[in-house]
């Protein structure tokens, strides 16, 4: 009997085997399972030669494995180099013979497939590459060392079976050494690569008589089971363990591998060798024990880190082998040297210094073993990580661990993480559960972005020694309860009265709550606060008020739309003066008493609601438009006609303030704020507005929406029949093509009221758009055409048109008791650096500037270039570093950097003198600027001169803004200054605790600057107010102020009955033209300087009086009549007349206190 494999080795053996399978006498053998069944039909014999010939030209492919391919030759392991080759191994190593025999097989009449038994090849690596892994040279215990061992496991593997493709085969592999034919060479090669294409028959051709009862079929070489991972490598310094393949290559890993003997390498992990401290000097010392602070004995680096080139050079010098590093044998593989390392925070401990986990630990003589047994069952986590049941939500504050070493004004960046601890707010937990955690623990657990964000916040610079200093009290005061759970269920839950439901407050086990001062996205489930806890009884009072509001929502009356409409119709049928007009303040208005002019405003609103006419409440800023609206809504909800709901649309930053004002003045109103992100809006919708679902009706008298929420709320609230709409800062609707304008228009709310202190800002069309919004019978486009030019004849007609829709009062008219406000324009001249930079900006765009100077018409595509030039010039006038930060030399000392910062800008030179003097005199300052970079520089100035400050800009959330406003307005606040961007900080903010306003750069829209003034000069102000407008002489800023005065004149023409022409455009070009003539003209420039004596006189408030007192109709024009400060001599800043410049608008007045003042006025108006 001849074995099947031996038959295949004989001459014409394959052909005889094929004839055997085709003989019908032996057909029964074809039914036997001869290996893995094949779904392919046998190919015609004529196809064998063609396929074999094609495949012989394809490149060899290595057998795929999960590890790096070995370099052991297939000839040494009896693996055929090519599928379908039947020659001996010696012949396979001869490239010429292999090629010749392949050609002979291509012409043979029949071909067969071969199945061989082969052992798994052992795997070894050479360290000849800079990216090779020296640990991979360690011998594997599970490799077959002797291929001829009869007891070795020899799986049967088909050479014909195509190798299963994997993504690993597509990855780029490193180049390999060329294959050699010397079988005696000590260099090992990987198996020859082979094709994986399934283009041959896969029928088994083994002798069935040689088969066992059970046959093992495997698609590839079998290795020891390791779940796709390599062997473990242990760190010498700590308990960390890594898969060999996970430590990375030489050039990429942070761990340290050292050769300590021939073929013996040891690992030290990146935590032991201090990799983090090398990158960040504040990083904790992971090589030290957290208790005794002593370093692990085997944590010191055994060998220094080398670059790949250095390692390659050393290996070349050492006969292509890694050199052996001399290491004390006591430091290698010594369990006594190993630190416990937490698998989460990565901190280290000596095993005998680990705190016991059990409350009553069992003490034995071997503490190390006890702790090892205890912590090995906790996923190798330290006690702090085990006790931290939640993830970190935010870092609240920091403090030094050793508070006795704290130095005043030191920040957390002055300490390393081992020396500080942080107050941590946990995710899904309230601030009642905040804990102080070590900085080293936070460093390993918190996301780096969270820590960086914490360091950037100014309020976190100084240490807070306890939780009461660190947390704001309002964070512990309940604001809104979305849902509550009780310990016991009532017998008849649906039959409880409101009073019975309120009495169940002591039975509450937990509540889903939003806290004051925090956003809806920070709502959590929490238990009720104690009545007298560490924070007093204020949290309990707030919780009780929030629960009462929650119960009010449960018992909110549901009134059908039809019934509500009947109530309003009946109300409008009443005689207003006898039955509807308010004779006194509504009883439900509880916070304070309305002034007489405010009561008049409320009745004016009620009258227009009664007459079904929409209006604009245009009182000057600071006169209490908000409280008038609260009284108006309260009267309609609680008195006649008892109707709701009302929609109030406000800027996102003022949503919390509006809700607070409504609840303080009218606590019986149910008010819901609908703003923020999608999650916040969903919470308000599900739990506050519709707790019983949409079919249960809206449970609110008033809904406060942000502009963004109102823009997208059309579908959500399309079924709501709103009683009235109030839009705060109504000038936002000046563009009829805006998204907000269209969204509110589509709501078709019958009663529309706009609140604005600046009804007209730029041109008449904006005013006509507002009229069109409140009264659709007017067409804004037609009105704009009709009143294209204002004349003495059509102006009274326009007044008659808009008068019924407006109620406009000024502070000078109604607030006789308000302290006076003095407004002073402070001109400065450019520094040499500013002048050079401005010239460079102009020269860089010389063609555009020539076009402007020549009065030629500019193409629309070039207008964007003018805006860029203007913006660059304005930033340079604020400060050169604002225009180009690269101008600043950051290699200087702190004192020299401050001196350079101040001397580079004329405005900063003045502020450097003014601000310390204002602080010494007990004044508090608001500083406004158009540019965020300018605010950054002002922050540096205040920090350098040691003045505490806060900041508000458009990049902050409304919640953050409100926190900083409250901190500034708090009694005995240490904050001296508030920095604000003009657009974000000039609207809807009350900062009446400040008595000085500094505007660093003028706005094209003068109403923005006026709004900035009104942040301080409003109801609640007790001191005289000084407002300083800084402007650079002979620059674009000077022209911007002139343009602003023309816009204010238009405002007076339409709103205040003063005649003036409309500004038809060209603001940017006009400003650039003015600047170019000033910069490149031949006129001598007079330098303006301010010294201590001049500033002392400037800040004297003994004779401060309101601008142009006694002429009430002009008082709100602010800087149109501001005094201009001039040093030394009288300056008559006359502007040229006619085409190029403005009329003469400045007249000199009698000097006061030895100084000269100049009053600005529009031509012809005193």
GROMACS .gro file of N, CA and C in nm, residues 653 926-930 951-956 961 965 978-991 1008-1016:
model
  111
  653UNK      N    1  -2.898   8.661   2.663
  653UNK     CA    2  -2.825   8.695   2.786
  653UNK      C    3  -2.915   8.754   2.893
  926UNK      N    4  -1.676  10.136   3.436
  926UNK     CA    5  -1.713  10.049   3.324
  926UNK      C    6  -1.629  10.092   3.204
  927UNK      N    7  -1.560   9.996   3.141
  927UNK     CA    8  -1.475  10.026   3.026
  927UNK      C    9  -1.529   9.948   2.907
  928UNK      N   10  -1.566  10.019   2.800
  928UNK     CA   11  -1.623   9.958   2.681
  928UNK      C   12  -1.525   9.966   2.565
  929UNK      N   13  -1.522   9.860   2.484
  929UNK     CA   14  -1.442   9.860   2.361
  929UNK      C   15  -1.511   9.773   2.258
  930UNK      N   16  -1.484   9.803   2.129
  930UNK     CA   17  -1.545   9.727   2.020
  930UNK      C   18  -1.477   9.592   2.000
  951UNK      N   19  -1.503   9.073   3.337
  951UNK     CA   20  -1.517   9.097   3.193
  951UNK      C   21  -1.644   9.032   3.141
  952UNK      N   22  -1.709   9.100   3.045
  952UNK     CA   23  -1.827   9.046   2.976
  952UNK      C   24  -1.809   9.071   2.827
  953UNK      N   25  -1.822   8.965   2.748
  953UNK     CA   26  -1.817   8.981   2.603
  953UNK      C   27  -1.912   8.882   2.537
  954UNK      N   28  -1.921   8.888   2.406
  954UNK     CA   29  -2.018   8.808   2.332
  954UNK      C   30  -1.988   8.661   2.329
  955UNK      N   31  -1.869   8.619   2.369
  955UNK     CA   32  -1.834   8.476   2.368
  955UNK      C   33  -1.884   8.403   2.493
  956UNK      N   34  -1.940   8.475   2.586
  956UNK     CA   35  -1.984   8.414   2.712
  956UNK      C   36  -2.132   8.379   2.705
  961UNK      N   37  -2.254   8.568   3.208
  961UNK     CA   38  -2.266   8.714   3.216
  961UNK      C   39  -2.340   8.757   3.343
  965UNK      N   40  -2.221   8.999   3.648
  965UNK     CA   41  -2.296   9.120   3.681
  965UNK      C   42  -2.332   9.120   3.829
  978UNK      N   43  -1.528   9.687   3.531
  978UNK     CA   44  -1.593   9.586   3.448
  978UNK      C   45  -1.560   9.618   3.302
  979UNK      N   46  -1.496   9.522   3.234
  979UNK     CA   47  -1.464   9.538   3.092
  979UNK      C   48  -1.576   9.477   3.010
  980UNK      N   49  -1.626   9.552   2.911
  980UNK     CA   50  -1.739   9.505   2.833
  980UNK      C   51  -1.717   9.534   2.685
  981UNK      N   52  -1.759   9.441   2.601
  981UNK     CA   53  -1.765   9.472   2.458
  981UNK      C   54  -1.890   9.555   2.435
  982UNK      N   55  -1.880   9.656   2.349
  982UNK     CA   56  -1.988   9.753   2.334
  982UNK      C   57  -2.119   9.689   2.293
  983UNK      N   58  -2.113   9.591   2.202
  983UNK     CA   59  -2.236   9.529   2.152
  983UNK      C   60  -2.296   9.432   2.253
  984UNK      N   61  -2.212   9.351   2.317
  984UNK     CA   62  -2.263   9.249   2.409
  984UNK      C   63  -2.294   9.305   2.547
  985UNK      N   64  -2.218   9.405   2.591
  985UNK     CA   65  -2.235   9.455   2.727
  985UNK      C   66  -2.315   9.582   2.736
  986UNK      N   67  -2.363   9.633   2.623
  986UNK     CA   68  -2.436   9.758   2.627
  986UNK      C   69  -2.586   9.744   2.621
  987UNK      N   70  -2.637   9.621   2.627
  987UNK     CA   71  -2.780   9.598   2.610
  987UNK      C   72  -2.835   9.522   2.729
  988UNK      N   73  -2.940   9.575   2.790
  988UNK     CA   74  -3.016   9.502   2.891
  988UNK      C   75  -2.940   9.466   3.017
  989UNK      N   76  -2.839   9.544   3.054
  989UNK     CA   77  -2.758   9.512   3.171
  989UNK      C   78  -2.761   9.629   3.268
  990UNK      N   79  -2.780   9.601   3.394
  990UNK     CA   80  -2.785   9.704   3.498
  990UNK      C   81  -2.656   9.700   3.579
  991UNK      N   82  -2.574   9.805   3.564
  991UNK     CA   83  -2.449   9.817   3.639
  991UNK      C   84  -2.443   9.954   3.706
 1008UNK      N   85  -2.530  10.271   2.020
 1008UNK     CA   86  -2.457  10.169   2.096
 1008UNK      C   87  -2.379  10.233   2.209
 1009UNK      N   88  -2.317  10.348   2.181
 1009UNK     CA   89  -2.244  10.418   2.288
 1009UNK      C   90  -2.341  10.474   2.391
 1010UNK      N   91  -2.457  10.519   2.348
 1010UNK     CA   92  -2.556  10.571   2.442
 1010UNK      C   93  -2.606  10.460   2.533
 1011UNK      N   94  -2.627  10.341   2.473
 1011UNK     CA   95  -2.668  10.228   2.556
 1011UNK      C   96  -2.562  10.197   2.660
 1012UNK      N   97  -2.435  10.213   2.622
 1012UNK     CA   98  -2.327  10.188   2.718
 1012UNK      C   99  -2.336  10.286   2.835
 1013UNK      N  100  -2.366  10.411   2.805
 1013UNK     CA  101  -2.380  10.510   2.914
 1013UNK      C  102  -2.493  10.471   3.009
 1014UNK      N  103  -2.600  10.420   2.952
 1014UNK     CA  104  -2.718  10.392   3.034
 1014UNK      C  105  -2.700  10.271   3.124
 1015UNK      N  106  -2.593  10.196   3.108
 1015UNK     CA  107  -2.568  10.086   3.202
 1015UNK      C  108  -2.543  10.142   3.342
 1016UNK      N  109  -2.489  10.265   3.350
 1016UNK     CA  110  -2.457  10.324   3.481
 1016UNK      C  111  -2.554  10.436   3.518
   0.00000   0.00000   0.00000
